[in-house]
Amino acid sequence: RANVLMVAGGFFGDEGKGKTVDAIAVHPAVKIVARVNSGENAGHTVIGPTGIKYAFNLCPSGLLTPGKLNAIGPECVMDP
């Protein structure tokens, strides 16, 4: 049996989705943090464990959480 916790927004823009995902990612039951769609222009601001502020434009917000697998889905826009 698999459990999924999804953070979705009803609007585009700064709704706090990235900060919410980052806060939830530290829970021991969370194994994978994924970004399933969106463009690279979205910015998720995350405060790292040393207090440094990071702005992720494509990476999942749980990237700095140790021991978590981070995935980027096929519907994400990649701009090298």
PDB file of N, CA, C and O in Angstrom, chain B, residues numbered from 101:
ATOM      1  N   ARG B 101       0.831  -1.177   0.000  1.00  0.00           N
ATOM      2  CA  ARG B 101       0.000   0.000   0.000  1.00  0.00           C
ATOM      3  C   ARG B 101       0.882   1.250   0.000  1.00  0.00           C
ATOM      4  O   ARG B 101       1.837   1.347   0.771  1.00  0.00           O
ATOM      5  N   ALA B 102       0.563   2.174  -0.846  1.00  0.00           N
ATOM      6  CA  ALA B 102       1.335   3.415  -0.953  1.00  0.00           C
ATOM      7  C   ALA B 102       0.480   4.597  -0.526  1.00  0.00           C
ATOM      8  O   ALA B 102      -0.706   4.675  -0.844  1.00  0.00           O
ATOM      9  N   ASN B 103       1.094   5.497   0.188  1.00  0.00           N
ATOM     10  CA  ASN B 103       0.434   6.746   0.576  1.00  0.00           C
ATOM     11  C   ASN B 103       1.067   7.888  -0.195  1.00  0.00           C
ATOM     12  O   ASN B 103       2.283   7.924  -0.386  1.00  0.00           O
ATOM     13  N   VAL B 104       0.240   8.816  -0.633  1.00  0.00           N
ATOM     14  CA  VAL B 104       0.727   9.977  -1.369  1.00  0.00           C
ATOM     15  C   VAL B 104       0.181  11.231  -0.703  1.00  0.00           C
ATOM     16  O   VAL B 104      -1.010  11.324  -0.404  1.00  0.00           O
ATOM     17  N   LEU B 105       1.059  12.180  -0.479  1.00  0.00           N
ATOM     18  CA  LEU B 105       0.659  13.495   0.023  1.00  0.00           C
ATOM     19  C   LEU B 105       1.017  14.482  -1.068  1.00  0.00           C
ATOM     20  O   LEU B 105       2.188  14.621  -1.424  1.00  0.00           O
ATOM     21  N   MET B 106       0.021  15.169  -1.601  1.00  0.00           N
ATOM     22  CA  MET B 106       0.238  16.079  -2.707  1.00  0.00           C
ATOM     23  C   MET B 106      -0.050  17.514  -2.258  1.00  0.00           C
ATOM     24  O   MET B 106      -1.047  17.780  -1.587  1.00  0.00           O
ATOM     25  N   VAL B 107       0.832  18.420  -2.638  1.00  0.00           N
ATOM     26  CA  VAL B 107       0.612  19.844  -2.409  1.00  0.00           C
ATOM     27  C   VAL B 107       0.295  20.456  -3.766  1.00  0.00           C
ATOM     28  O   VAL B 107       1.143  20.473  -4.658  1.00  0.00           O
ATOM     29  N   ALA B 108      -0.904  20.947  -3.918  1.00  0.00           N
ATOM     30  CA  ALA B 108      -1.328  21.541  -5.190  1.00  0.00           C
ATOM     31  C   ALA B 108      -1.846  22.945  -4.939  1.00  0.00           C
ATOM     32  O   ALA B 108      -2.388  23.246  -3.875  1.00  0.00           O
ATOM     33  N   GLY B 109      -1.670  23.788  -5.927  1.00  0.00           N
ATOM     34  CA  GLY B 109      -2.149  25.153  -5.814  1.00  0.00           C
ATOM     35  C   GLY B 109      -3.307  25.399  -6.764  1.00  0.00           C
ATOM     36  O   GLY B 109      -3.397  24.782  -7.825  1.00  0.00           O
ATOM     37  N   GLY B 110      -4.178  26.291  -6.378  1.00  0.00           N
ATOM     38  CA  GLY B 110      -5.311  26.647  -7.218  1.00  0.00           C
ATOM     39  C   GLY B 110      -5.007  27.793  -8.156  1.00  0.00           C
ATOM     40  O   GLY B 110      -5.770  28.070  -9.081  1.00  0.00           O
ATOM     41  N   PHE B 111      -3.897  28.455  -7.917  1.00  0.00           N
ATOM     42  CA  PHE B 111      -3.528  29.631  -8.712  1.00  0.00           C
ATOM     43  C   PHE B 111      -2.058  29.543  -9.060  1.00  0.00           C
ATOM     44  O   PHE B 111      -1.301  28.827  -8.405  1.00  0.00           O
ATOM     45  N   PHE B 112      -1.654  30.265 -10.084  1.00  0.00           N
ATOM     46  CA  PHE B 112      -0.236  30.386 -10.386  1.00  0.00           C
ATOM     47  C   PHE B 112       0.336  31.491  -9.515  1.00  0.00           C
ATOM     48  O   PHE B 112      -0.377  32.414  -9.120  1.00  0.00           O
ATOM     49  N   GLY B 113       1.601  31.395  -9.224  1.00  0.00           N
ATOM     50  CA  GLY B 113       2.234  32.446  -8.445  1.00  0.00           C
ATOM     51  C   GLY B 113       2.584  31.992  -7.050  1.00  0.00           C
ATOM     52  O   GLY B 113       2.573  30.800  -6.746  1.00  0.00           O
ATOM     53  N   ASP B 114       2.893  32.946  -6.211  1.00  0.00           N
ATOM     54  CA  ASP B 114       3.405  32.673  -4.874  1.00  0.00           C
ATOM     55  C   ASP B 114       2.276  32.313  -3.924  1.00  0.00           C
ATOM     56  O   ASP B 114       1.634  33.184  -3.337  1.00  0.00           O
ATOM     57  N   GLU B 115       2.050  31.036  -3.787  1.00  0.00           N
ATOM     58  CA  GLU B 115       1.045  30.532  -2.848  1.00  0.00           C
ATOM     59  C   GLU B 115       1.692  29.869  -1.644  1.00  0.00           C
ATOM     60  O   GLU B 115       1.003  29.502  -0.692  1.00  0.00           O
ATOM     61  N   GLY B 116       2.993  29.713  -1.677  1.00  0.00           N
ATOM     62  CA  GLY B 116       3.683  29.039  -0.590  1.00  0.00           C
ATOM     63  C   GLY B 116       3.799  27.534  -0.770  1.00  0.00           C
ATOM     64  O   GLY B 116       4.091  26.817   0.187  1.00  0.00           O
ATOM     65  N   LYS B 117       3.575  27.047  -1.989  1.00  0.00           N
ATOM     66  CA  LYS B 117       3.656  25.600  -2.226  1.00  0.00           C
ATOM     67  C   LYS B 117       5.057  25.069  -1.948  1.00  0.00           C
ATOM     68  O   LYS B 117       5.205  24.025  -1.313  1.00  0.00           O
ATOM     69  N   GLY B 118       6.072  25.763  -2.409  1.00  0.00           N
ATOM     70  CA  GLY B 118       7.448  25.311  -2.217  1.00  0.00           C
ATOM     71  C   GLY B 118       7.835  25.256  -0.753  1.00  0.00           C
ATOM     72  O   GLY B 118       8.467  24.294  -0.316  1.00  0.00           O
ATOM     73  N   LYS B 119       7.469  26.266   0.006  1.00  0.00           N
ATOM     74  CA  LYS B 119       7.773  26.278   1.447  1.00  0.00           C
ATOM     75  C   LYS B 119       7.021  25.169   2.171  1.00  0.00           C
ATOM     76  O   LYS B 119       7.547  24.563   3.104  1.00  0.00           O
ATOM     77  N   THR B 120       5.796  24.907   1.743  1.00  0.00           N
ATOM     78  CA  THR B 120       5.006  23.830   2.345  1.00  0.00           C
ATOM     79  C   THR B 120       5.647  22.480   2.080  1.00  0.00           C
ATOM     80  O   THR B 120       5.777  21.664   2.993  1.00  0.00           O
ATOM     81  N   VAL B 121       6.051  22.237   0.839  1.00  0.00           N
ATOM     82  CA  VAL B 121       6.708  20.974   0.497  1.00  0.00           C
ATOM     83  C   VAL B 121       8.004  20.816   1.285  1.00  0.00           C
ATOM     84  O   VAL B 121       8.291  19.733   1.795  1.00  0.00           O
ATOM     85  N   ASP B 122       8.775  21.871   1.386  1.00  0.00           N
ATOM     86  CA  ASP B 122      10.033  21.812   2.128  1.00  0.00           C
ATOM     87  C   ASP B 122       9.787  21.467   3.594  1.00  0.00           C
ATOM     88  O   ASP B 122      10.551  20.702   4.183  1.00  0.00           O
ATOM     89  N   ALA B 123       8.743  22.013   4.184  1.00  0.00           N
ATOM     90  CA  ALA B 123       8.429  21.725   5.586  1.00  0.00           C
ATOM     91  C   ALA B 123       7.958  20.284   5.765  1.00  0.00           C
ATOM     92  O   ALA B 123       8.309  19.642   6.755  1.00  0.00           O
ATOM     93  N   ILE B 124       7.177  19.774   4.832  1.00  0.00           N
ATOM     94  CA  ILE B 124       6.663  18.410   4.923  1.00  0.00           C
ATOM     95  C   ILE B 124       7.765  17.386   4.637  1.00  0.00           C
ATOM     96  O   ILE B 124       7.721  16.275   5.165  1.00  0.00           O
ATOM     97  N   ALA B 125       8.745  17.741   3.815  1.00  0.00           N
ATOM     98  CA  ALA B 125       9.782  16.800   3.380  1.00  0.00           C
ATOM     99  C   ALA B 125      10.607  16.245   4.533  1.00  0.00           C
ATOM    100  O   ALA B 125      11.182  15.165   4.400  1.00  0.00           O
ATOM    101  N   VAL B 126      10.682  16.938   5.641  1.00  0.00           N
ATOM    102  CA  VAL B 126      11.502  16.458   6.763  1.00  0.00           C
ATOM    103  C   VAL B 126      10.829  15.336   7.546  1.00  0.00           C
ATOM    104  O   VAL B 126      11.480  14.689   8.367  1.00  0.00           O
ATOM    105  N   HIS B 127       9.554  15.094   7.315  1.00  0.00           N
ATOM    106  CA  HIS B 127       8.847  14.035   8.042  1.00  0.00           C
ATOM    107  C   HIS B 127       9.462  12.679   7.688  1.00  0.00           C
ATOM    108  O   HIS B 127       9.736  12.415   6.517  1.00  0.00           O
ATOM    109  N   PRO B 128       9.682  11.820   8.682  1.00  0.00           N
ATOM    110  CA  PRO B 128      10.341  10.533   8.401  1.00  0.00           C
ATOM    111  C   PRO B 128       9.572   9.617   7.447  1.00  0.00           C
ATOM    112  O   PRO B 128      10.187   8.758   6.814  1.00  0.00           O
ATOM    113  N   ALA B 129       8.266   9.768   7.323  1.00  0.00           N
ATOM    114  CA  ALA B 129       7.490   8.920   6.410  1.00  0.00           C
ATOM    115  C   ALA B 129       7.656   9.337   4.951  1.00  0.00           C
ATOM    116  O   ALA B 129       7.325   8.563   4.054  1.00  0.00           O
ATOM    117  N   VAL B 130       8.158  10.533   4.699  1.00  0.00           N
ATOM    118  CA  VAL B 130       8.350  11.019   3.332  1.00  0.00           C
ATOM    119  C   VAL B 130       9.633  10.417   2.772  1.00  0.00           C
ATOM    120  O   VAL B 130      10.707  10.574   3.354  1.00  0.00           O
ATOM    121  N   LYS B 131       9.518   9.734   1.654  1.00  0.00           N
ATOM    122  CA  LYS B 131      10.672   9.094   1.005  1.00  0.00           C
ATOM    123  C   LYS B 131      11.078   9.796  -0.286  1.00  0.00           C
ATOM    124  O   LYS B 131      12.261   9.854  -0.621  1.00  0.00           O
ATOM    125  N   ILE B 132      10.086  10.334  -1.015  1.00  0.00           N
ATOM    126  CA  ILE B 132      10.334  10.948  -2.323  1.00  0.00           C
ATOM    127  C   ILE B 132       9.687  12.323  -2.374  1.00  0.00           C
ATOM    128  O   ILE B 132       8.550  12.501  -1.937  1.00  0.00           O
ATOM    129  N   VAL B 133      10.415  13.292  -2.909  1.00  0.00           N
ATOM    130  CA  VAL B 133       9.865  14.621  -3.168  1.00  0.00           C
ATOM    131  C   VAL B 133       9.947  14.817  -4.674  1.00  0.00           C
ATOM    132  O   VAL B 133      11.029  14.732  -5.256  1.00  0.00           O
ATOM    133  N   ALA B 134       8.807  15.079  -5.309  1.00  0.00           N
ATOM    134  CA  ALA B 134       8.780  15.173  -6.763  1.00  0.00           C
ATOM    135  C   ALA B 134       8.131  16.467  -7.227  1.00  0.00           C
ATOM    136  O   ALA B 134       7.234  17.009  -6.581  1.00  0.00           O
ATOM    137  N   ARG B 135       8.606  16.932  -8.340  1.00  0.00           N
ATOM    138  CA  ARG B 135       7.970  18.049  -9.038  1.00  0.00           C
ATOM    139  C   ARG B 135       7.408  17.466 -10.320  1.00  0.00           C
ATOM    140  O   ARG B 135       8.157  16.939 -11.144  1.00  0.00           O
ATOM    141  N   VAL B 136       6.099  17.555 -10.498  1.00  0.00           N
ATOM    142  CA  VAL B 136       5.488  16.823 -11.593  1.00  0.00           C
ATOM    143  C   VAL B 136       5.179  17.656 -12.824  1.00  0.00           C
ATOM    144  O   VAL B 136       5.080  17.109 -13.922  1.00  0.00           O
ATOM    145  N   ASN B 137       5.025  18.948 -12.674  1.00  0.00           N
ATOM    146  CA  ASN B 137       4.813  19.784 -13.854  1.00  0.00           C
ATOM    147  C   ASN B 137       5.155  21.226 -13.516  1.00  0.00           C
ATOM    148  O   ASN B 137       5.296  21.577 -12.344  1.00  0.00           O
ATOM    149  N   SER B 138       5.286  22.043 -14.520  1.00  0.00           N
ATOM    150  CA  SER B 138       5.534  23.472 -14.380  1.00  0.00           C
ATOM    151  C   SER B 138       6.717  23.863 -15.255  1.00  0.00           C
ATOM    152  O   SER B 138       7.393  23.018 -15.840  1.00  0.00           O
ATOM    153  N   GLY B 139       6.939  25.138 -15.323  1.00  0.00           N
ATOM    154  CA  GLY B 139       8.061  25.661 -16.084  1.00  0.00           C
ATOM    155  C   GLY B 139       9.207  26.027 -15.167  1.00  0.00           C
ATOM    156  O   GLY B 139       9.085  25.995 -13.942  1.00  0.00           O
ATOM    157  N   GLU B 140      10.320  26.374 -15.782  1.00  0.00           N
ATOM    158  CA  GLU B 140      11.502  26.713 -14.982  1.00  0.00           C
ATOM    159  C   GLU B 140      11.416  28.114 -14.392  1.00  0.00           C
ATOM    160  O   GLU B 140      12.286  28.511 -13.618  1.00  0.00           O
ATOM    161  N   ASN B 141      10.401  28.852 -14.741  1.00  0.00           N
ATOM    162  CA  ASN B 141      10.282  30.216 -14.230  1.00  0.00           C
ATOM    163  C   ASN B 141       9.683  30.266 -12.831  1.00  0.00           C
ATOM    164  O   ASN B 141       9.718  31.309 -12.179  1.00  0.00           O
ATOM    165  N   ALA B 142       9.138  29.158 -12.369  1.00  0.00           N
ATOM    166  CA  ALA B 142       8.593  29.136 -11.013  1.00  0.00           C
ATOM    167  C   ALA B 142       9.747  29.192 -10.026  1.00  0.00           C
ATOM    168  O   ALA B 142      10.767  28.534 -10.229  1.00  0.00           O
ATOM    169  N   GLY B 143       9.604  29.950  -8.987  1.00  0.00           N
ATOM    170  CA  GLY B 143      10.664  30.064  -7.992  1.00  0.00           C
ATOM    171  C   GLY B 143      10.182  29.611  -6.628  1.00  0.00           C
ATOM    172  O   GLY B 143       9.184  30.113  -6.111  1.00  0.00           O
ATOM    173  N   HIS B 144      10.894  28.662  -6.054  1.00  0.00           N
ATOM    174  CA  HIS B 144      10.572  28.188  -4.722  1.00  0.00           C
ATOM    175  C   HIS B 144      11.720  28.573  -3.807  1.00  0.00           C
ATOM    176  O   HIS B 144      12.837  28.084  -3.978  1.00  0.00           O
ATOM    177  N   THR B 145      11.465  29.437  -2.846  1.00  0.00           N
ATOM    178  CA  THR B 145      12.494  29.872  -1.918  1.00  0.00           C
ATOM    179  C   THR B 145      12.529  28.933  -0.729  1.00  0.00           C
ATOM    180  O   THR B 145      11.512  28.691  -0.079  1.00  0.00           O
ATOM    181  N   VAL B 146      13.724  28.402  -0.453  1.00  0.00           N
ATOM    182  CA  VAL B 146      13.917  27.446   0.622  1.00  0.00           C
ATOM    183  C   VAL B 146      15.091  27.910   1.461  1.00  0.00           C
ATOM    184  O   VAL B 146      16.108  28.348   0.923  1.00  0.00           O
ATOM    185  N   ILE B 147      14.957  27.816   2.767  1.00  0.00           N
ATOM    186  CA  ILE B 147      16.054  28.134   3.683  1.00  0.00           C
ATOM    187  C   ILE B 147      16.759  26.825   4.025  1.00  0.00           C
ATOM    188  O   ILE B 147      16.144  25.906   4.566  1.00  0.00           O
ATOM    189  N   GLY B 148      18.048  26.744   3.709  1.00  0.00           N
ATOM    190  CA  GLY B 148      18.830  25.537   3.960  1.00  0.00           C
ATOM    191  C   GLY B 148      19.139  25.359   5.440  1.00  0.00           C
ATOM    192  O   GLY B 148      18.872  26.250   6.246  1.00  0.00           O
ATOM    193  N   PRO B 149      19.700  24.210   5.796  1.00  0.00           N
ATOM    194  CA  PRO B 149      19.979  23.904   7.203  1.00  0.00           C
ATOM    195  C   PRO B 149      20.983  24.853   7.848  1.00  0.00           C
ATOM    196  O   PRO B 149      21.012  24.972   9.073  1.00  0.00           O
ATOM    197  N   THR B 150      21.806  25.530   7.049  1.00  0.00           N
ATOM    198  CA  THR B 150      22.774  26.482   7.593  1.00  0.00           C
ATOM    199  C   THR B 150      22.255  27.916   7.553  1.00  0.00           C
ATOM    200  O   THR B 150      22.985  28.853   7.877  1.00  0.00           O
ATOM    201  N   GLY B 151      20.980  28.089   7.148  1.00  0.00           N
ATOM    202  CA  GLY B 151      20.386  29.416   7.115  1.00  0.00           C
ATOM    203  C   GLY B 151      20.533  30.141   5.786  1.00  0.00           C
ATOM    204  O   GLY B 151      20.083  31.278   5.650  1.00  0.00           O
ATOM    205  N   ILE B 152      21.153  29.504   4.813  1.00  0.00           N
ATOM    206  CA  ILE B 152      21.323  30.115   3.492  1.00  0.00           C
ATOM    207  C   ILE B 152      20.019  29.990   2.712  1.00  0.00           C
ATOM    208  O   ILE B 152      19.375  28.941   2.723  1.00  0.00           O
ATOM    209  N   LYS B 153      19.639  31.073   2.036  1.00  0.00           N
ATOM    210  CA  LYS B 153      18.409  31.094   1.240  1.00  0.00           C
ATOM    211  C   LYS B 153      18.717  30.637  -0.186  1.00  0.00           C
ATOM    212  O   LYS B 153      19.646  31.130  -0.825  1.00  0.00           O
ATOM    213  N   TYR B 154      17.913  29.680  -0.672  1.00  0.00           N
ATOM    214  CA  TYR B 154      18.047  29.163  -2.029  1.00  0.00           C
ATOM    215  C   TYR B 154      16.761  29.424  -2.786  1.00  0.00           C
ATOM    216  O   TYR B 154      15.671  29.335  -2.220  1.00  0.00           O
ATOM    217  N   ALA B 155      16.885  29.745  -4.063  1.00  0.00           N
ATOM    218  CA  ALA B 155      15.714  29.903  -4.936  1.00  0.00           C
ATOM    219  C   ALA B 155      15.787  28.816  -5.995  1.00  0.00           C
ATOM    220  O   ALA B 155      16.599  28.893  -6.917  1.00  0.00           O
ATOM    221  N   PHE B 156      14.943  27.808  -5.864  1.00  0.00           N
ATOM    222  CA  PHE B 156      14.904  26.716  -6.833  1.00  0.00           C
ATOM    223  C   PHE B 156      13.914  27.071  -7.919  1.00  0.00           C
ATOM    224  O   PHE B 156      12.766  27.416  -7.640  1.00  0.00           O
ATOM    225  N   ASN B 157      14.363  26.986  -9.157  1.00  0.00           N
ATOM    226  CA  ASN B 157      13.483  27.287 -10.275  1.00  0.00           C
ATOM    227  C   ASN B 157      12.950  26.032 -10.945  1.00  0.00           C
ATOM    228  O   ASN B 157      11.911  26.087 -11.604  1.00  0.00           O
ATOM    229  N   LEU B 158      13.616  24.926 -10.799  1.00  0.00           N
ATOM    230  CA  LEU B 158      13.151  23.677 -11.385  1.00  0.00           C
ATOM    231  C   LEU B 158      13.245  22.520 -10.389  1.00  0.00           C
ATOM    232  O   LEU B 158      12.419  21.608 -10.417  1.00  0.00           O
ATOM    233  N   CYS B 159      14.231  22.556  -9.528  1.00  0.00           N
ATOM    234  CA  CYS B 159      14.447  21.464  -8.569  1.00  0.00           C
ATOM    235  C   CYS B 159      13.294  21.364  -7.579  1.00  0.00           C
ATOM    236  O   CYS B 159      12.689  22.375  -7.224  1.00  0.00           O
ATOM    237  N   PRO B 160      12.988  20.151  -7.134  1.00  0.00           N
ATOM    238  CA  PRO B 160      11.970  20.003  -6.088  1.00  0.00           C
ATOM    239  C   PRO B 160      12.409  20.713  -4.810  1.00  0.00           C
ATOM    240  O   PRO B 160      13.602  20.790  -4.516  1.00  0.00           O
ATOM    241  N   SER B 161      11.460  21.221  -4.066  1.00  0.00           N
ATOM    242  CA  SER B 161      11.768  22.002  -2.870  1.00  0.00           C
ATOM    243  C   SER B 161      12.429  21.182  -1.773  1.00  0.00           C
ATOM    244  O   SER B 161      13.059  21.759  -0.887  1.00  0.00           O
ATOM    245  N   GLY B 162      12.311  19.870  -1.798  1.00  0.00           N
ATOM    246  CA  GLY B 162      12.929  19.022  -0.788  1.00  0.00           C
ATOM    247  C   GLY B 162      14.365  18.646  -1.095  1.00  0.00           C
ATOM    248  O   GLY B 162      14.915  17.745  -0.461  1.00  0.00           O
ATOM    249  N   LEU B 163      14.983  19.317  -2.055  1.00  0.00           N
ATOM    250  CA  LEU B 163      16.322  18.961  -2.506  1.00  0.00           C
ATOM    251  C   LEU B 163      17.363  19.001  -1.384  1.00  0.00           C
ATOM    252  O   LEU B 163      18.299  18.201  -1.389  1.00  0.00           O
ATOM    253  N   LEU B 164      17.218  19.895  -0.450  1.00  0.00           N
ATOM    254  CA  LEU B 164      18.207  20.032   0.619  1.00  0.00           C
ATOM    255  C   LEU B 164      17.933  19.125   1.818  1.00  0.00           C
ATOM    256  O   LEU B 164      18.693  19.129   2.786  1.00  0.00           O
ATOM    257  N   THR B 165      16.857  18.352   1.759  1.00  0.00           N
ATOM    258  CA  THR B 165      16.506  17.482   2.877  1.00  0.00           C
ATOM    259  C   THR B 165      17.266  16.166   2.745  1.00  0.00           C
ATOM    260  O   THR B 165      17.067  15.429   1.779  1.00  0.00           O
ATOM    261  N   PRO B 166      18.135  15.868   3.710  1.00  0.00           N
ATOM    262  CA  PRO B 166      18.952  14.644   3.614  1.00  0.00           C
ATOM    263  C   PRO B 166      18.098  13.379   3.587  1.00  0.00           C
ATOM    264  O   PRO B 166      17.069  13.292   4.258  1.00  0.00           O
ATOM    265  N   GLY B 167      18.542  12.408   2.805  1.00  0.00           N
ATOM    266  CA  GLY B 167      17.899  11.106   2.770  1.00  0.00           C
ATOM    267  C   GLY B 167      16.626  11.017   1.946  1.00  0.00           C
ATOM    268  O   GLY B 167      15.921  10.010   2.013  1.00  0.00           O
ATOM    269  N   LYS B 168      16.318  12.040   1.178  1.00  0.00           N
ATOM    270  CA  LYS B 168      15.096  12.032   0.357  1.00  0.00           C
ATOM    271  C   LYS B 168      15.468  11.919  -1.112  1.00  0.00           C
ATOM    272  O   LYS B 168      16.407  12.564  -1.579  1.00  0.00           O
ATOM    273  N   LEU B 169      14.721  11.093  -1.833  1.00  0.00           N
ATOM    274  CA  LEU B 169      14.879  10.986  -3.275  1.00  0.00           C
ATOM    275  C   LEU B 169      14.095  12.126  -3.913  1.00  0.00           C
ATOM    276  O   LEU B 169      12.921  12.325  -3.600  1.00  0.00           O
ATOM    277  N   ASN B 170      14.736  12.875  -4.805  1.00  0.00           N
ATOM    278  CA  ASN B 170      14.080  13.977  -5.495  1.00  0.00           C
ATOM    279  C   ASN B 170      13.908  13.606  -6.957  1.00  0.00           C
ATOM    280  O   ASN B 170      14.827  13.078  -7.584  1.00  0.00           O
ATOM    281  N   ALA B 171      12.723  13.883  -7.500  1.00  0.00           N
ATOM    282  CA  ALA B 171      12.419  13.514  -8.886  1.00  0.00           C
ATOM    283  C   ALA B 171      11.784  14.690  -9.613  1.00  0.00           C
ATOM    284  O   ALA B 171      11.055  15.487  -9.022  1.00  0.00           O
ATOM    285  N   ILE B 172      12.073  14.782 -10.906  1.00  0.00           N
ATOM    286  CA  ILE B 172      11.463  15.789 -11.776  1.00  0.00           C
ATOM    287  C   ILE B 172      10.653  15.043 -12.820  1.00  0.00           C
ATOM    288  O   ILE B 172      11.189  14.205 -13.545  1.00  0.00           O
ATOM    289  N   GLY B 173       9.365  15.344 -12.900  1.00  0.00           N
ATOM    290  CA  GLY B 173       8.448  14.630 -13.776  1.00  0.00           C
ATOM    291  C   GLY B 173       8.562  15.017 -15.232  1.00  0.00           C
ATOM    292  O   GLY B 173       9.195  16.019 -15.566  1.00  0.00           O
ATOM    293  N   PRO B 174       7.948  14.222 -16.110  1.00  0.00           N
ATOM    294  CA  PRO B 174       8.052  14.441 -17.546  1.00  0.00           C
ATOM    295  C   PRO B 174       7.316  15.676 -18.054  1.00  0.00           C
ATOM    296  O   PRO B 174       7.551  16.094 -19.188  1.00  0.00           O
ATOM    297  N   GLU B 175       6.446  16.266 -17.266  1.00  0.00           N
ATOM    298  CA  GLU B 175       5.700  17.446 -17.712  1.00  0.00           C
ATOM    299  C   GLU B 175       6.364  18.755 -17.302  1.00  0.00           C
ATOM    300  O   GLU B 175       5.764  19.818 -17.460  1.00  0.00           O
ATOM    301  N   CYS B 176       7.583  18.706 -16.782  1.00  0.00           N
ATOM    302  CA  CYS B 176       8.312  19.918 -16.412  1.00  0.00           C
ATOM    303  C   CYS B 176       9.040  20.468 -17.637  1.00  0.00           C
ATOM    304  O   CYS B 176       9.594  19.711 -18.435  1.00  0.00           O
ATOM    305  N   VAL B 177       9.033  21.770 -17.772  1.00  0.00           N
ATOM    306  CA  VAL B 177       9.713  22.425 -18.873  1.00  0.00           C
ATOM    307  C   VAL B 177      11.182  22.579 -18.510  1.00  0.00           C
ATOM    308  O   VAL B 177      11.509  23.198 -17.497  1.00  0.00           O
ATOM    309  N   MET B 178      12.073  22.020 -19.327  1.00  0.00           N
ATOM    310  CA  MET B 178      13.513  22.109 -19.087  1.00  0.00           C
ATOM    311  C   MET B 178      14.103  23.163 -20.010  1.00  0.00           C
ATOM    312  O   MET B 178      13.887  23.119 -21.221  1.00  0.00           O
ATOM    313  N   ASP B 179      14.836  24.099 -19.456  1.00  0.00           N
ATOM    314  CA  ASP B 179      15.478  25.134 -20.246  1.00  0.00           C
ATOM    315  C   ASP B 179      16.963  25.144 -19.905  1.00  0.00           C
ATOM    316  O   ASP B 179      17.381  25.782 -18.939  1.00  0.00           O
ATOM    317  N   PRO B 180      17.759  24.429 -20.706  1.00  0.00           N
ATOM    318  CA  PRO B 180      19.189  24.327 -20.383  1.00  0.00           C
ATOM    319  C   PRO B 180      19.862  25.653 -20.560  1.00  0.00           C
ATOM    320  O   PRO B 180      21.067  25.768 -20.336  1.00  0.00           O
TER     321      PRO B 180
END
